[in-house]
Short mmCIF file of C-alpha atoms and ligand atoms in Angstrom, two decimals:
data_model
loop_
_atom_site.label_atom_id
_atom_site.label_comp_id
_atom_site.label_asym_id
_atom_site.label_seq_id
_atom_site.Cartn_x
_atom_site.Cartn_y
_atom_site.Cartn_z
CA UNK E 1 137.47 200.20 219.05
CA UNK E 2 139.26 197.07 219.27
CA UNK E 3 136.36 195.21 218.04
CA UNK E 4 136.01 197.53 215.01
CA UNK E 5 139.85 196.97 214.31
CA UNK E 6 139.21 193.36 214.52
CA UNK E 7 136.19 193.46 212.39
CA UNK E 8 138.31 195.40 209.64
CA UNK E 9 141.23 193.08 210.11
CA UNK E 10 138.86 190.05 209.12
CA UNK E 11 137.51 192.14 206.23
CA UNK E 12 140.96 192.99 204.55
CA UNK E 13 142.17 189.24 205.15
CA UNK E 14 139.30 188.20 202.59
CA UNK E 15 139.43 190.72 200.01
CA UNK E 16 139.11 189.77 196.20
CA UNK E 17 139.64 191.92 193.17
CA UNK E 18 139.04 190.90 189.55
CA UNK E 19 140.47 193.61 187.77
CA UNK E 20 142.84 196.78 188.54
CA UNK E 21 139.96 199.18 189.06
CA UNK E 22 138.72 196.67 191.95
CA UNK E 23 142.16 197.17 193.64
CA UNK E 24 142.20 200.95 193.20
CA UNK E 25 138.82 200.98 194.67
CA UNK E 26 139.89 198.77 197.69
CA UNK E 27 142.89 201.03 198.11
CA UNK E 28 140.66 204.22 198.25
CA UNK E 29 138.42 202.62 200.85
CA UNK E 30 141.05 201.27 203.21
CA UNK E 31 144.25 203.51 202.89
CA UNK E 32 143.38 206.88 201.33
CA UNK E 33 143.28 209.87 203.06
CA UNK E 34 139.46 209.57 204.14
CA UNK E 35 140.09 205.62 204.19
CA UNK E 36 139.07 203.37 207.11
CA UNK E 37 142.66 203.25 208.47
CA UNK E 38 142.86 206.95 208.43
CA UNK E 39 139.54 207.20 209.87
CA UNK E 40 140.71 205.32 212.86
CA UNK E 41 143.84 207.53 213.14
CA UNK E 42 141.48 210.49 213.49
CA UNK E 43 139.47 208.79 216.50
CA UNK E 44 142.70 207.91 218.03
CA UNK E 45 142.73 211.04 219.61
CA UNK E 46 139.86 210.19 221.81
CA UNK E 47 141.27 206.94 222.86
CA UNK E 48 142.02 206.91 227.04
CA UNK E 49 145.73 207.17 227.68
CA UNK E 50 145.97 204.00 229.05
CA UNK E 51 144.69 202.34 226.03
CA UNK E 52 146.67 204.26 223.54
CA UNK E 53 149.46 201.50 223.53
CA UNK E 54 147.47 198.76 222.41
CA UNK E 55 144.99 200.26 220.04
CA UNK E 56 147.78 202.35 218.60
CA UNK E 57 149.80 199.03 217.66
CA UNK E 58 146.45 197.16 216.58
CA UNK E 59 145.82 200.07 214.19
CA UNK E 60 149.32 199.89 212.64
CA UNK E 61 149.03 195.94 212.30
CA UNK E 62 145.79 196.58 210.31
CA UNK E 63 147.53 199.27 208.27
CA UNK E 64 150.41 196.82 207.29
CA UNK E 65 147.90 194.20 206.56
CA UNK E 66 145.83 196.18 204.48
CA UNK E 67 148.81 197.43 202.51
CA UNK E 68 150.11 193.94 201.87
CA UNK E 69 146.79 192.46 200.91
CA UNK E 70 146.26 195.06 198.63
CA UNK E 71 149.74 194.79 196.84
CA UNK E 72 149.17 190.94 196.70
CA UNK E 73 145.67 191.82 194.70
CA UNK E 74 147.22 194.37 192.72
CA UNK E 75 150.17 191.72 191.36
CA UNK E 76 147.68 188.80 190.99
CA UNK E 77 145.41 190.87 188.87
CA UNK E 78 148.47 192.41 186.77
CA UNK E 79 149.86 188.78 186.03
CA UNK E 80 146.38 187.72 185.09
CA UNK E 81 145.84 190.70 182.35
CA UNK E 82 149.40 190.47 181.15
CA UNK E 83 149.10 186.88 180.33
CA UNK E 84 145.79 187.29 178.63
CA UNK E 85 147.10 190.51 176.85
CA UNK E 86 150.19 188.77 175.49
CA UNK E 87 148.49 186.38 173.59
CA UNK E 88 147.89 187.74 170.11
CA UNK E 89 146.84 184.86 167.86
CA UNK E 90 146.87 186.99 164.92
CA UNK E 91 150.38 188.03 165.27
CA UNK E 92 152.98 186.77 162.39
CA UNK E 93 155.47 184.36 164.23
CA UNK E 94 158.39 186.44 162.73
CA UNK E 95 161.33 185.93 162.79
CA UNK E 96 160.70 182.37 161.97
CA UNK E 97 163.55 180.27 163.39
CA UNK E 98 164.16 177.66 160.54
CA UNK E 99 166.51 174.80 161.24
CA UNK E 100 168.77 173.87 158.82
CA UNK E 101 169.78 170.49 157.10
CA UNK E 102 172.83 168.72 158.20
CA UNK E 103 175.34 169.29 155.19
CA UNK E 104 175.83 165.43 155.16
CA UNK E 105 171.94 165.25 154.68
CA UNK E 106 172.32 167.77 151.83
CA UNK E 107 174.94 165.72 150.05
CA UNK E 108 173.58 162.18 150.90
CA UNK E 109 170.08 163.39 149.39
CA UNK E 110 171.72 164.90 146.58
CA UNK E 111 173.80 161.39 145.63
CA UNK E 112 170.39 159.47 146.01
CA UNK E 113 168.69 162.10 143.71
CA UNK E 114 171.22 161.79 140.93
CA UNK E 115 170.88 158.07 141.00
CA UNK E 116 167.12 157.97 141.59
CA UNK E 117 166.92 159.86 138.02
CA UNK E 118 168.79 156.75 136.68
CA UNK E 119 166.28 154.38 138.01
CA UNK E 120 168.04 153.63 141.27
CA UNK E 121 165.61 152.61 144.02
CA UNK E 122 166.41 153.07 147.92
CA UNK E 123 167.35 150.13 149.83
CA UNK E 124 168.16 150.04 153.88
CA UNK E 125 169.57 147.79 156.19
CA UNK E 126 170.18 147.84 159.84
CA UNK E 127 173.61 149.37 161.40
CA UNK E 128 173.41 146.41 164.03
CA UNK E 129 174.30 143.45 161.84
CA UNK E 130 175.68 139.96 161.79
CA UNK E 131 178.87 138.90 160.58
CA UNK E 132 177.23 137.29 157.75
CA UNK E 133 175.61 140.16 156.03
CA UNK E 134 178.82 142.50 156.56
CA UNK E 135 181.71 139.91 155.74
CA UNK E 136 181.07 136.29 154.94
CA UNK E 137 178.18 136.73 152.37
CA UNK E 138 180.30 139.42 150.80
CA UNK E 139 183.34 136.91 150.02
CA UNK E 140 185.38 138.17 153.07
CA UNK E 141 187.78 135.12 154.12
CA UNK E 142 187.52 134.13 157.58
CA UNK E 143 191.13 135.47 158.24
CA UNK E 144 190.31 138.92 156.48
CA UNK E 145 192.11 141.58 158.17
CA UNK E 146 189.07 143.86 158.18
CA UNK E 147 187.37 141.47 160.34
CA UNK E 148 190.08 142.20 162.90
CA UNK E 149 188.96 143.81 166.29
CA UNK E 150 191.04 146.95 165.16
CA UNK E 151 188.15 147.91 162.55
CA UNK E 152 184.99 146.23 163.85
CA UNK E 153 182.88 147.07 166.66
CA UNK E 154 181.22 143.94 168.51
CA UNK E 155 178.15 144.02 170.23
CA UNK E 156 178.50 143.05 173.68
CA UNK E 157 181.37 140.76 172.92
CA UNK E 158 179.38 138.69 170.85
CA UNK E 159 181.64 137.39 168.06
CA UNK E 160 178.36 137.40 165.63
CA UNK E 161 176.85 140.61 166.23
CA UNK E 162 178.72 143.66 165.25
CA UNK E 163 178.17 147.22 164.01
CA UNK E 164 178.29 147.52 160.14
CA UNK E 165 181.55 148.63 159.01
CA UNK E 166 180.33 149.24 155.39
CA UNK E 167 176.91 149.59 153.71
CA UNK E 168 178.02 146.65 151.30
CA UNK E 169 175.69 144.43 153.85
CA UNK E 170 172.70 146.22 152.50
CA UNK E 171 173.78 144.62 148.75
CA UNK E 172 173.41 141.20 150.42
CA UNK E 173 170.23 142.07 152.40
CA UNK E 174 168.72 143.48 149.11
CA UNK E 175 169.97 140.49 147.00
CA UNK E 176 168.38 137.59 149.58
CA UNK E 177 165.06 139.62 149.24
CA UNK E 178 165.03 140.08 145.46
CA UNK E 179 165.93 138.59 142.22
CA UNK E 180 167.39 140.59 139.26
CA UNK E 181 167.01 143.17 137.90
CA UNK E 182 168.37 145.15 140.86
CA UNK E 183 169.17 148.48 141.10
CA UNK E 184 169.11 150.01 144.54
CA UNK E 185 171.11 152.94 146.26
CA UNK E 186 171.84 152.40 149.85
CA UNK E 187 172.70 155.30 152.10
CA UNK E 188 173.65 154.68 155.68
CA UNK E 189 176.01 155.25 158.64
CA UNK E 190 179.01 153.06 159.29
CA UNK E 191 181.36 152.18 162.23
CA UNK E 192 184.89 151.55 162.61
CA UNK E 193 187.15 151.23 165.50
CA UNK E 194 189.23 154.29 164.54
CA UNK E 195 191.04 156.92 167.13
CA UNK E 196 188.77 160.11 166.35
CA UNK E 197 190.84 162.90 164.71
CA UNK E 198 190.54 165.65 162.03
CA UNK E 199 190.78 162.85 159.41
CA UNK E 200 189.02 159.80 161.00
CA UNK E 201 185.95 159.10 163.04
CA UNK E 202 184.58 156.15 164.51
CA UNK E 203 181.41 156.33 162.50
CA UNK E 204 180.88 157.94 159.12
CA UNK E 205 178.56 157.47 156.30
CA UNK E 206 178.37 155.85 152.95
CA UNK E 207 176.39 155.20 149.94
CA UNK E 208 176.36 151.80 148.08
CA UNK E 209 175.11 150.95 144.78
CA UNK E 210 174.10 147.90 143.45
CA UNK E 211 173.20 146.92 139.63
CA UNK E 212 172.56 143.30 138.84
CA UNK E 213 170.79 142.17 135.36
CA UNK E 214 171.77 140.11 132.48
CA UNK E 215 174.51 141.69 130.45
CA UNK E 216 175.96 144.21 132.57
CA UNK E 217 179.62 145.12 132.04
CA UNK E 218 182.01 147.30 133.34
CA UNK E 219 181.35 149.82 130.63
CA UNK E 220 177.75 150.48 132.11
CA UNK E 221 179.65 150.90 135.62
CA UNK E 222 182.08 153.36 133.88
CA UNK E 223 179.09 155.56 132.25
CA UNK E 224 176.93 155.70 135.43
CA UNK E 225 179.91 156.53 137.43
CA UNK E 226 181.06 159.42 135.03
CA UNK E 227 177.55 160.62 134.97
CA UNK E 228 177.03 160.64 138.48
CA UNK E 229 180.60 162.74 138.95
CA UNK E 230 179.29 165.24 136.46
CA UNK E 231 176.23 165.88 138.06
CA UNK E 232 177.68 166.22 141.24
CA UNK E 233 180.58 168.13 140.66
CA UNK E 234 179.98 169.88 137.14
CA UNK E 235 180.12 169.21 133.64
CA UNK E 236 183.93 169.41 133.30
CA UNK E 237 184.90 166.96 136.03
CA UNK E 238 186.77 163.81 134.56
CA UNK E 239 187.21 160.78 136.07
CA UNK E 240 189.94 158.06 136.39
CA UNK E 241 189.64 154.29 137.33
CA UNK E 242 192.52 152.68 138.94
CA UNK E 243 192.83 148.96 139.55
CA UNK E 244 192.28 147.73 143.16
CA UNK E 245 191.00 144.85 145.30
CA UNK E 246 187.79 144.51 147.14
CA UNK E 247 186.68 140.86 148.23
CA UNK E 248 183.42 141.49 146.90
CA UNK E 249 184.21 142.51 143.50
CA UNK E 250 186.25 141.33 140.56
CA UNK E 251 187.55 143.32 138.77
CA UNK E 252 187.68 146.11 141.37
CA UNK E 253 188.84 149.41 140.96
CA UNK E 254 188.92 153.03 142.64
CA UNK E 255 187.64 156.10 141.19
CA UNK E 256 189.26 159.48 141.18
CA UNK E 257 187.46 162.61 140.07
CA UNK E 258 189.79 165.76 138.84
CA UNK E 259 189.95 167.89 141.99
CA UNK E 260 187.23 170.27 142.11
CA UNK E 261 188.96 172.57 144.43
CA UNK E 262 191.79 173.70 142.12
CA UNK E 263 190.27 172.48 138.78
CA UNK E 264 193.22 169.60 138.39
CA UNK E 265 195.90 171.97 138.64
CA UNK E 266 197.10 170.47 141.98
CA UNK E 267 196.37 171.97 145.67
CA UNK E 268 197.12 170.84 149.31
CA UNK E 269 193.52 169.07 149.13
CA UNK E 270 194.45 166.80 146.22
CA UNK E 271 197.96 166.43 147.44
CA UNK E 272 199.44 168.18 144.20
CA UNK E 273 198.18 165.65 142.31
CA UNK E 274 195.09 167.14 140.46
CA UNK E 275 192.81 164.24 141.46
CA UNK E 276 191.04 162.97 144.39
CA UNK E 277 189.55 159.56 145.30
CA UNK E 278 186.12 159.29 145.90
CA UNK E 279 184.89 156.03 145.82
CA UNK E 280 185.50 151.98 145.26
CA UNK E 281 183.77 149.96 142.58
CA UNK E 282 183.67 146.95 140.69
CA UNK E 283 181.92 143.95 138.93
CA UNK E 284 180.18 141.99 141.71
CA UNK E 285 182.37 138.79 142.27
CA UNK E 286 180.18 135.69 141.05
CA UNK E 287 181.02 134.13 144.39
CA UNK E 288 178.95 137.13 146.29
CA UNK E 289 176.01 136.55 143.75
CA UNK E 290 175.85 132.71 144.71
CA UNK E 291 176.50 133.17 148.27
CA UNK E 292 173.45 135.49 148.05
CA UNK E 293 171.14 132.95 146.05
CA UNK E 294 171.48 134.84 142.51
CA UNK E 295 172.49 132.41 139.75
CA UNK E 296 175.93 133.63 138.51
CA UNK E 297 175.69 131.94 135.28
CA UNK E 298 172.78 134.03 134.21
CA UNK E 299 173.36 137.37 135.83
CA UNK E 300 176.08 139.97 136.52
CA UNK E 301 176.34 143.11 138.49
CA UNK E 302 178.38 146.13 139.22
CA UNK E 303 178.72 147.72 142.88
CA UNK E 304 179.91 150.71 143.99
CA UNK E 305 180.57 152.47 147.55
CA UNK E 306 181.45 155.87 148.17
CA UNK E 307 181.95 158.14 151.52
CA UNK E 308 179.77 160.97 152.24
CA UNK E 309 181.74 163.16 154.24
CA UNK E 310 184.55 162.88 151.67
CA UNK E 311 182.03 164.12 148.86
CA UNK E 312 180.97 166.87 151.45
CA UNK E 313 184.44 167.98 152.06
CA UNK E 314 185.09 168.37 148.10
CA UNK E 315 182.00 170.37 147.86
CA UNK E 316 182.11 172.28 151.14
CA UNK E 317 185.61 172.25 152.16
CA UNK E 318 185.04 171.26 155.68
CA UNK E 319 188.62 170.89 157.09
CA UNK E 320 187.73 168.71 160.29
CA UNK E 321 185.56 165.75 160.21
CA UNK E 322 184.58 166.32 163.92
CA UNK E 323 182.66 169.19 162.89
CA UNK E 324 179.93 166.71 161.26
CA UNK E 325 179.05 165.58 164.64
CA UNK E 326 179.42 168.37 166.98
CA UNK E 327 176.33 170.09 166.21
CA UNK E 328 178.02 173.39 166.52
CA UNK E 329 175.21 175.84 165.76
CA UNK E 330 177.31 178.18 164.11
CA UNK E 331 178.74 175.58 161.69
CA UNK E 332 175.33 174.20 160.71
CA UNK E 333 173.84 177.87 160.21
CA UNK E 334 176.26 177.93 157.19
CA UNK E 335 174.10 175.50 155.45
CA UNK E 336 170.86 177.53 155.68
CA UNK E 337 170.69 178.34 151.93
CA UNK E 338 172.44 175.38 150.67
CA UNK E 339 168.88 173.32 150.16
N1 DAH Z 1 182.72 148.76 151.41
C1 DAH Z 1 183.96 149.18 150.70
C2 DAH Z 1 184.54 150.10 151.78
O1 DAH Z 1 183.83 150.28 152.78
C3 DAH Z 1 183.33 150.32 149.55
C4 DAH Z 1 183.17 149.54 148.18
C5 DAH Z 1 184.16 149.24 147.33
C6 DAH Z 1 181.83 149.39 147.80
C7 DAH Z 1 183.88 148.64 146.07
C8 DAH Z 1 181.51 148.58 146.93
C9 DAH Z 1 182.42 148.38 145.90
O2 DAH Z 1 180.28 148.31 146.61
O3 DAH Z 1 182.21 147.58 144.94
O4 DAH Z 1 185.34 150.52 151.56
#
C-alpha cells in the first residue's frame, strides 16, 4: 500500500492541465467520492493495526498534496484564459482620455496664427544664450541694470553664458543670419531671477516680433498692433501707445489695450483705469541694425515683445501665475474645449 501511495504522490506532483475541463477531470480522478484518495481510505480498513498510523499519515499527505496541486492548476488555467478573453481587439477604446493643450500653448498658437496671416514667419533661438545676443547686440550699455545678477541667471558662474531674459535675443539671431526684408515672430521661454509668487515667476513666455525693410515707419507698427489686438481680444478693442524706453528701440512705446474684462469701465484687473498694458514696442534702434550687420542707412524696422502669461490672464483670468507651471490636472482640464 505504501508503494501505491508513493506512486500516486509522484503522479500528482507531475500533473498538468491545459483547460478548466482538464482540471475538473483530475479533481474527479483523485479527489471525488470514487477517486483514488477515497479508494485508499476504503482500503485503509484492511490495514493491520500496527501500520495504521504510518499509512494514515501518508494518505493524508497525498490528499493534501493532490488538493494543492489541483488548486494550482485551476489558478494557472484561469489566469491564462482570462488574459486571452480580456483582449477584445474590436472593442472601442471608449471613453478616450484626451490630453488638453496647455493654456499658454493655446494663446501662443493664437498669437503666432494672427501674425502668420500677416506674413510673419516663425523664428526660434536658444534659451541658454550668450551675453552678445541677449544684451550687447541689443544695444544694452555694459553697465545696464538688466545685466545685474538680480535679473539674469548665469550658467555655472560663467559671465558670458546666461539664460535669456527676453526673446529679443532672437532678433539678433535672425538679423545675423538674414538680410531684409525680415518679418519674424519669435515665441519662447525666458528666465529672470525673481522670487516666485502669484504675480511673478522665474520663467515665463514671450513673443517677439521683428520687421525690417525699406521705408518702414511707426504707423506700420501701430496698424499691425491694432489689428493684432482686435483679432486677439475682439473688434471693439482700442489701443493706446505710451512713450517708453528700451535700449533696442528708438522711439519706444508701451501699448495698452482697453480692458477686455470690464470693457474699459474700470475693474480690479485694470486697476480701475480701463487700460491694461500688454506689450513693449518701438522702431529698431539703428545701432541694433548695425551691430547685427544690417545697413541702417538703407533699412529701418520695428519690433515688439509681449508676455504670453499676461495675454492668457486677460483671456482666461488666471489669477495666480504659479497655476501655469504646477500641472494640476483639474486646472488643465478646464481648457479641454478651448482648442
Ligand atoms: N524685451 C522687452 C522685455 O522683455 C520687451 C520688448 C520691448 C521687446 C520692446 C521688443 C520691443 O521687441 O521693441 O521687456
